[in-house]
Coordinates of C-alpha atoms in Angstrom, one line a residue:
M1 CA 87.6 108.7 136.4
K2 CA 91.0 107.0 136.5
N3 CA 94.5 108.4 136.3
I4 CA 96.1 106.4 133.4
L5 CA 99.7 106.4 132.3
I6 CA 100.4 105.6 128.7
T7 CA 104.1 104.9 127.9
G8 CA 104.8 105.7 124.3
G9 CA 101.6 107.7 124.4
A10 CA 102.8 110.1 121.7
G11 CA 103.0 107.2 119.2
F12 CA 100.4 105.9 116.8
I13 CA 98.4 103.6 119.0
G14 CA 99.2 105.4 122.2
S15 CA 97.9 108.8 121.1
N16 CA 94.7 107.4 119.6
L17 CA 94.1 105.5 122.9
A18 CA 94.8 108.7 124.9
F19 CA 92.2 110.7 122.9
A20 CA 89.6 108.0 123.4
L21 CA 90.3 107.8 127.2
I22 CA 90.1 111.5 127.6
E23 CA 86.7 111.5 125.9
K24 CA 85.6 109.0 128.5
G25 CA 86.7 111.3 131.3
H26 CA 90.0 109.8 132.3
K27 CA 93.1 111.8 133.2
I28 CA 96.0 110.8 131.0
T29 CA 99.8 111.1 131.6
V30 CA 102.1 110.3 128.7
L31 CA 105.8 109.2 129.0
D32 CA 107.5 109.3 125.7
N33 CA 111.1 109.9 124.4
L34 CA 109.9 111.3 121.1
S35 CA 112.1 109.0 119.1
P36 CA 113.5 110.8 115.9
Q37 CA 112.8 107.7 113.8
I38 CA 109.1 108.1 114.5
H39 CA 108.7 111.8 115.3
G40 CA 111.5 113.5 113.4
E41 CA 114.5 115.5 114.7
K42 CA 112.2 118.4 115.8
P43 CA 109.0 116.8 117.1
G44 CA 107.5 120.2 118.0
E45 CA 107.6 121.0 114.3
T46 CA 107.6 117.6 112.6
S47 CA 105.4 115.3 114.7
P48 CA 101.6 115.7 114.1
L49 CA 100.9 113.1 116.8
Y50 CA 103.0 114.9 119.4
K51 CA 101.6 118.3 118.5
S52 CA 98.0 117.0 118.7
I53 CA 98.4 115.5 122.1
K54 CA 100.9 117.6 124.1
E55 CA 98.3 120.1 125.4
K56 CA 95.7 117.5 126.3
V57 CA 97.7 115.2 128.5
T58 CA 100.3 115.6 131.2
F59 CA 103.4 115.0 129.1
I60 CA 106.7 113.8 130.4
K61 CA 109.5 113.6 127.9
G62 CA 111.6 110.7 129.2
T63 CA 112.6 107.1 128.6
V64 CA 111.5 103.8 130.0
T65 CA 115.2 103.0 130.6
S66 CA 115.4 105.7 133.3
K67 CA 114.2 104.7 136.8
T68 CA 113.8 108.4 137.6
D69 CA 111.5 109.0 134.6
W70 CA 109.5 105.9 135.6
E71 CA 109.1 107.1 139.2
K72 CA 107.9 110.5 138.1
A73 CA 105.4 109.0 135.6
I74 CA 104.0 106.3 137.9
D75 CA 103.2 108.7 140.8
D76 CA 99.5 108.9 141.4
Q77 CA 98.5 106.5 138.6
D78 CA 95.7 103.9 138.8
V79 CA 96.5 102.1 135.5
I80 CA 99.6 101.8 133.3
V81 CA 99.3 101.0 129.6
H82 CA 102.8 100.1 128.5
F83 CA 103.3 100.8 124.8
A84 CA 106.8 102.2 124.7
A85 CA 109.0 99.9 122.8
E86 CA 111.4 99.6 119.9
T87 CA 109.4 98.1 117.0
G88 CA 110.3 96.3 113.8
T89 CA 111.4 92.7 113.2
G90 CA 114.1 93.5 110.6
Q91 CA 115.9 96.2 112.6
S92 CA 115.7 94.2 115.8
M93 CA 118.1 91.6 114.2
Y94 CA 121.0 93.9 114.3
C95 CA 120.1 96.5 117.0
I96 CA 119.9 93.8 119.6
E97 CA 121.3 95.7 122.5
K98 CA 118.9 98.6 121.9
Y99 CA 115.8 96.4 121.6
T100 CA 116.7 94.4 124.6
E101 CA 117.5 97.5 126.7
V102 CA 114.3 99.4 125.9
N103 CA 111.8 96.5 125.7
I104 CA 113.1 94.1 128.4
Q105 CA 115.1 96.3 130.7
G106 CA 112.5 99.1 130.5
T107 CA 109.8 96.8 131.6
A108 CA 111.9 95.3 134.3
I109 CA 112.5 98.8 135.8
M110 CA 108.8 99.4 135.9
L111 CA 108.1 96.1 137.6
D112 CA 110.9 96.7 140.1
I113 CA 109.3 100.0 141.1
L114 CA 105.9 98.5 141.4
A115 CA 107.2 95.6 143.5
N116 CA 109.3 97.7 145.9
Q117 CA 107.9 101.2 146.2
K118 CA 104.6 102.7 147.3
H119 CA 102.1 103.4 144.5
R120 CA 98.3 103.0 143.7
V121 CA 98.5 101.1 140.4
K122 CA 95.8 98.5 140.2
K123 CA 96.2 97.3 136.6
V124 CA 99.0 97.1 133.9
V125 CA 98.1 96.6 130.3
I126 CA 101.0 95.5 128.0
A127 CA 101.2 95.8 124.3
S128 CA 102.3 92.3 123.3
S129 CA 102.5 91.2 119.6
R130 CA 101.6 88.5 117.1
S131 CA 105.3 88.3 116.5
I132 CA 105.7 86.1 119.6
Y133 CA 104.0 83.2 117.8
G134 CA 106.6 83.2 115.0
E135 CA 105.0 81.1 112.2
G136 CA 101.3 80.6 112.7
K137 CA 99.2 77.5 113.4
Y138 CA 98.7 74.8 110.7
I139 CA 96.9 71.5 110.3
H140 CA 98.9 68.5 109.1
P141 CA 96.8 65.9 107.3
D142 CA 98.2 63.1 109.6
L143 CA 99.4 64.9 112.8
G144 CA 96.7 67.5 113.4
A145 CA 97.7 70.9 114.7
V146 CA 101.4 71.7 114.2
Y147 CA 103.6 74.7 114.6
P148 CA 106.4 74.8 112.0
K149 CA 109.9 76.0 112.8
H150 CA 111.5 79.0 111.1
R151 CA 111.9 78.5 107.4
V152 CA 115.2 77.3 106.0
E153 CA 117.4 79.9 104.1
N154 CA 118.4 77.4 101.4
D155 CA 114.7 76.7 100.6
M156 CA 114.0 80.4 100.2
L157 CA 117.0 81.0 98.1
A158 CA 115.6 78.4 95.8
G159 CA 112.3 80.3 95.6
D160 CA 110.4 77.9 98.0
F161 CA 108.8 80.2 100.6
E162 CA 106.2 78.0 102.2
V163 CA 106.6 76.6 105.7
K164 CA 107.2 72.9 106.2
Y165 CA 106.8 70.6 109.1
K166 CA 109.4 67.9 109.3
G167 CA 109.9 68.3 105.6
D168 CA 106.2 68.1 104.7
S169 CA 104.6 71.1 103.0
K170 CA 101.1 69.6 102.9
L171 CA 99.8 72.0 105.6
K172 CA 96.6 74.0 106.0
L173 CA 96.9 77.4 107.5
V174 CA 94.4 78.1 110.4
A175 CA 93.9 81.0 112.8
T176 CA 96.4 81.3 115.7
D177 CA 94.7 81.1 119.1
E178 CA 96.2 82.2 122.4
E179 CA 97.1 78.7 123.4
S180 CA 99.3 78.3 120.3
K181 CA 103.0 77.6 120.6
I182 CA 105.2 80.7 121.3
H183 CA 108.4 80.5 119.2
P184 CA 109.4 84.0 117.9
S185 CA 111.6 84.2 114.9
S186 CA 113.1 87.7 115.6
V187 CA 114.7 89.6 118.4
Y188 CA 111.7 91.9 118.5
G189 CA 109.4 88.9 119.0
I190 CA 111.7 87.6 121.8
T191 CA 111.5 90.9 123.6
K192 CA 107.7 91.1 123.3
Q193 CA 107.5 87.6 124.7
N194 CA 109.7 88.6 127.6
Q195 CA 107.7 91.7 128.3
E196 CA 104.4 89.8 128.3
Q197 CA 105.7 87.0 130.5
M198 CA 107.3 89.3 133.1
I199 CA 104.1 91.3 133.5
M200 CA 101.8 88.3 133.6
T201 CA 104.1 86.7 136.2
V202 CA 105.0 89.5 138.5
C203 CA 101.9 91.6 138.6
P204 CA 99.6 89.0 140.3
T205 CA 102.1 88.6 143.1
I206 CA 102.0 92.3 144.0
G207 CA 98.2 92.8 143.8
I208 CA 98.1 94.2 140.3
A209 CA 95.9 92.9 137.5
P210 CA 97.8 92.2 134.3
V211 CA 96.3 92.2 130.8
A212 CA 98.2 91.5 127.6
F213 CA 97.1 92.2 124.0
R214 CA 98.8 90.4 121.2
Y215 CA 98.2 93.0 118.5
Q216 CA 98.3 92.0 114.8
N217 CA 99.4 94.5 112.1
V218 CA 97.9 97.8 113.3
Y219 CA 97.2 100.5 110.7
G220 CA 95.2 103.6 110.1
P221 CA 95.3 107.4 110.1
G222 CA 98.1 108.8 112.1
Q223 CA 100.7 106.2 111.6
S224 CA 104.2 107.2 110.6
L225 CA 104.7 107.7 106.9
S226 CA 108.4 108.3 107.2
N227 CA 109.6 105.3 109.2
P228 CA 111.1 102.8 106.6
Y229 CA 111.5 100.0 109.2
T230 CA 108.0 99.2 110.0
G231 CA 104.4 99.4 108.7
I232 CA 104.0 98.0 105.2
L233 CA 101.0 100.1 104.4
S234 CA 102.9 103.3 105.2
I235 CA 106.0 102.1 103.4
F236 CA 104.1 101.2 100.2
S237 CA 102.1 104.5 100.4
T238 CA 105.2 106.6 100.5
Q239 CA 106.7 104.7 97.6
I240 CA 103.5 105.1 95.5
R241 CA 103.1 108.8 96.2
N242 CA 106.8 109.3 95.2
K243 CA 105.9 107.4 92.0
N244 CA 108.5 104.8 92.8
G245 CA 108.0 101.1 92.0
I246 CA 107.1 98.7 94.8
Q247 CA 109.5 95.9 95.6
I248 CA 107.6 92.8 96.9
F249 CA 109.6 90.3 99.0
E250 CA 109.3 86.6 98.5
D251 CA 106.5 85.8 96.1
G252 CA 103.9 88.3 97.4
K253 CA 101.7 85.6 98.8
E254 CA 102.8 86.0 102.4
T255 CA 99.9 87.1 104.6
R256 CA 99.2 89.3 107.6
D257 CA 96.1 90.2 109.7
F258 CA 95.7 93.9 109.3
V259 CA 93.7 95.5 112.1
F260 CA 92.4 99.1 112.0
I261 CA 93.4 101.5 114.8
D262 CA 89.9 102.2 116.0
D263 CA 89.3 98.5 116.7
V264 CA 92.7 98.3 118.5
V265 CA 91.7 101.3 120.7
T266 CA 88.3 99.7 121.5
A267 CA 89.8 96.4 122.5
T268 CA 92.4 98.1 124.7
I269 CA 89.8 100.1 126.5
L270 CA 87.8 97.0 127.2
G271 CA 90.9 95.5 128.7
I272 CA 91.3 98.6 130.9
E273 CA 87.7 98.8 132.1
K274 CA 86.6 95.2 132.3
E275 CA 87.5 92.9 135.2
E276 CA 87.0 89.9 133.0
A277 CA 90.2 90.9 131.2
N278 CA 92.3 90.6 134.4
G279 CA 95.0 88.0 134.2
E280 CA 94.3 87.3 130.6
V281 CA 96.1 87.4 127.2
F282 CA 94.1 88.3 124.1
N283 CA 94.7 88.4 120.3
V284 CA 93.6 91.6 118.7
G285 CA 93.1 91.4 114.9
T286 CA 90.3 90.8 112.4
G287 CA 90.8 87.0 111.9
V288 CA 91.3 87.5 108.2
P289 CA 94.6 87.0 106.4
T290 CA 95.5 89.4 103.5
D291 CA 98.5 88.8 101.2
V292 CA 101.1 91.4 100.4
L293 CA 100.3 91.6 96.7
T294 CA 96.7 92.4 97.6
V295 CA 97.9 95.2 99.8
A296 CA 100.1 96.7 97.1
N297 CA 97.4 96.6 94.4
S298 CA 94.7 97.9 96.8
L299 CA 96.9 100.9 97.6
I300 CA 97.7 101.6 94.0
K301 CA 94.0 101.6 93.1
A302 CA 93.0 103.8 96.0
Y303 CA 95.7 106.4 95.2
D304 CA 95.0 106.1 91.5
I305 CA 98.7 106.3 90.8
E306 CA 100.2 103.6 88.5
V307 CA 103.6 102.3 89.6
P308 CA 105.3 99.0 88.7
V309 CA 105.0 96.2 91.2
T310 CA 108.0 93.8 91.1
V311 CA 108.0 90.5 92.9
T312 CA 111.7 90.2 93.7
G313 CA 112.0 86.8 95.4
R314 CA 114.2 88.5 98.0
F315 CA 113.5 87.9 101.7
R316 CA 114.4 89.0 105.2
L317 CA 115.7 86.6 107.7
G318 CA 113.4 86.7 110.7
D319 CA 110.2 87.3 108.7
I320 CA 107.3 84.9 109.0
R321 CA 105.2 83.5 106.2
H322 CA 101.7 83.6 107.6
N323 CA 99.9 84.5 110.8
Y324 CA 96.3 85.6 111.5
A325 CA 94.4 85.8 114.7
D326 CA 91.8 83.5 116.2
M327 CA 89.4 86.0 117.8
T328 CA 87.2 83.6 119.8
K329 CA 88.6 84.4 123.3
I330 CA 88.4 88.2 123.2
S331 CA 84.9 87.9 121.7
Q332 CA 83.7 85.6 124.5
L333 CA 85.3 87.3 127.5
L334 CA 85.2 91.0 126.5
G335 CA 82.5 91.0 123.8
F336 CA 84.9 92.5 121.3
A337 CA 84.5 92.1 117.5
P338 CA 86.3 94.1 114.9
K339 CA 84.2 96.6 113.0
V340 CA 86.6 97.8 110.3
F341 CA 87.8 95.3 107.8
F342 CA 90.5 95.6 105.1
E343 CA 88.5 97.2 102.2
E344 CA 87.0 99.9 104.4
G345 CA 90.1 100.4 106.4
I346 CA 92.2 100.9 103.3
N347 CA 89.8 103.6 102.0
R348 CA 89.9 105.4 105.3
F349 CA 93.7 105.1 105.6
T350 CA 94.4 106.3 102.1
A351 CA 92.0 109.2 102.4
W352 CA 94.0 110.4 105.4
V353 CA 97.3 109.8 103.6
L354 CA 96.3 112.0 100.7
Q355 CA 95.8 114.9 103.1
Q356 CA 99.4 114.6 104.3
E357 CA 102.6 115.9 102.8
I358 CA 104.5 113.4 100.7
Q359 CA 107.4 112.0 102.7
E360 CA 110.8 111.2 101.4
D361 CA 111.1 107.5 100.3
R362 CA 113.9 106.2 102.6
L363 CA 113.2 102.5 102.1
N364 CA 116.3 101.8 100.0
D365 CA 118.5 103.1 102.8
S366 CA 116.9 100.6 105.2
L367 CA 117.2 97.8 102.7
E368 CA 120.9 98.6 102.1
E369 CA 121.5 98.5 105.8
M370 CA 119.8 95.1 106.1
T371 CA 121.7 93.8 103.1
K372 CA 125.1 94.8 104.6
K373 CA 124.1 93.0 107.8
G374 CA 123.4 89.9 105.9
L375 CA 119.7 89.9 106.8
L376 CA 118.2 90.7 103.4
K377 CA 118.9 88.0 100.8

C-alpha cells in the first residue's frame, strides 16, 4: 500500500484514478480547489465527482499556487500524481496569466518543496498533453518525416485548413511518437510542455522517479457536461440534448485521438506501479484518428435526437488540424494497449449522459468571448 497524492483529484481523470487506486488498497489524498467552471458554484450540491469522492479520500480544499497547501498535501506521501491544471487551448490564449500561474508556477512550488524540504516522495507522475506537439507528424514525399508549423490565418480565411510544409500540402499524416518535435500552438500547450520538462529535469536530481503521460483527448462517464471551454463530446452532447444545432469549425475533417477514461486510468496506474516507467514519457491514446463530423453524427445517432449540423468554416487560432498517438513505446515498456475504441466508448459515454440532467448550453457565451478577443474567426 502506498500513500498517493492526486492534485486535481476531484476532477474527471483524477477522481476515476482515485477510485481505481483505492480498490487496489492505496491510501489517497486529494488536493483540489473545486473550480466553479468545472464543479459549479456550490460543489457540495452541484458536483457529482466531488460528492462521490469526498468521503473516500483525505480531501484538502486548496490550490497548487499556495505553498502552504502543497506542504500540507505532500506530508507523508509516497507518490504524487499531478493533474491540477487550467485546461483548454482556446481559453488559454486570453487567460495567459492564470494558465501560467496555475500550471507552471504551481508545478514550480511543488518541485521547490521537494528539492528543499524533508519528505518521502519517491515518484511524481505528471499529466502532460498531446497539445505539446502542436501539429502532428507528417511524411513529405521528398523530405520524409516533417513537422509543419502553425497554419496561416489567411489560408484558413480562404477555406484552406490543411497543414503545409514550406508551402507544400502533399503530406501524409502519420502517428506522432514521443520523439516527435515539440512545438505547441497554444498557451495551454506551452504550459504543459513546461510542466513536463521541469518534472523530468528536476526529479532525477533529487532522487525522485518522474513519469510523464501525454494524454490525447480523454472522454467518458463523469466528465463535465457544463464546461463550454473544453471537451468536444460534452459540448456537442449538451447542444444535442438541448435540441440546438451543432456548429462545426473548419470543414469538419479535423481529427483527434479520443481515448476512453478507463484506458487512461489503466495506463496511469502502470506508470505508478512499474519501475520500467521511471524517467520515461509516454503517449496515451488509441492510435486512431477520428474526425469531428464523425463525432457529431455518432452522438446524434446515439441520442436519437435530430439536430442540424452546420459546417461553418470558422476557426480558432491555436487549434491544430490533426494529431494522433503512436502507441509503440507504452506498449513495449509497460505492456499497455487500449481496450475501448471509439464506437464502444461513445455508446458507454452517451448511455451515462442520458442518465444526467440536461445542462444549460453555454457554448455561445464562450464563442462570443473568443470572438471579442479576436481568436475565433
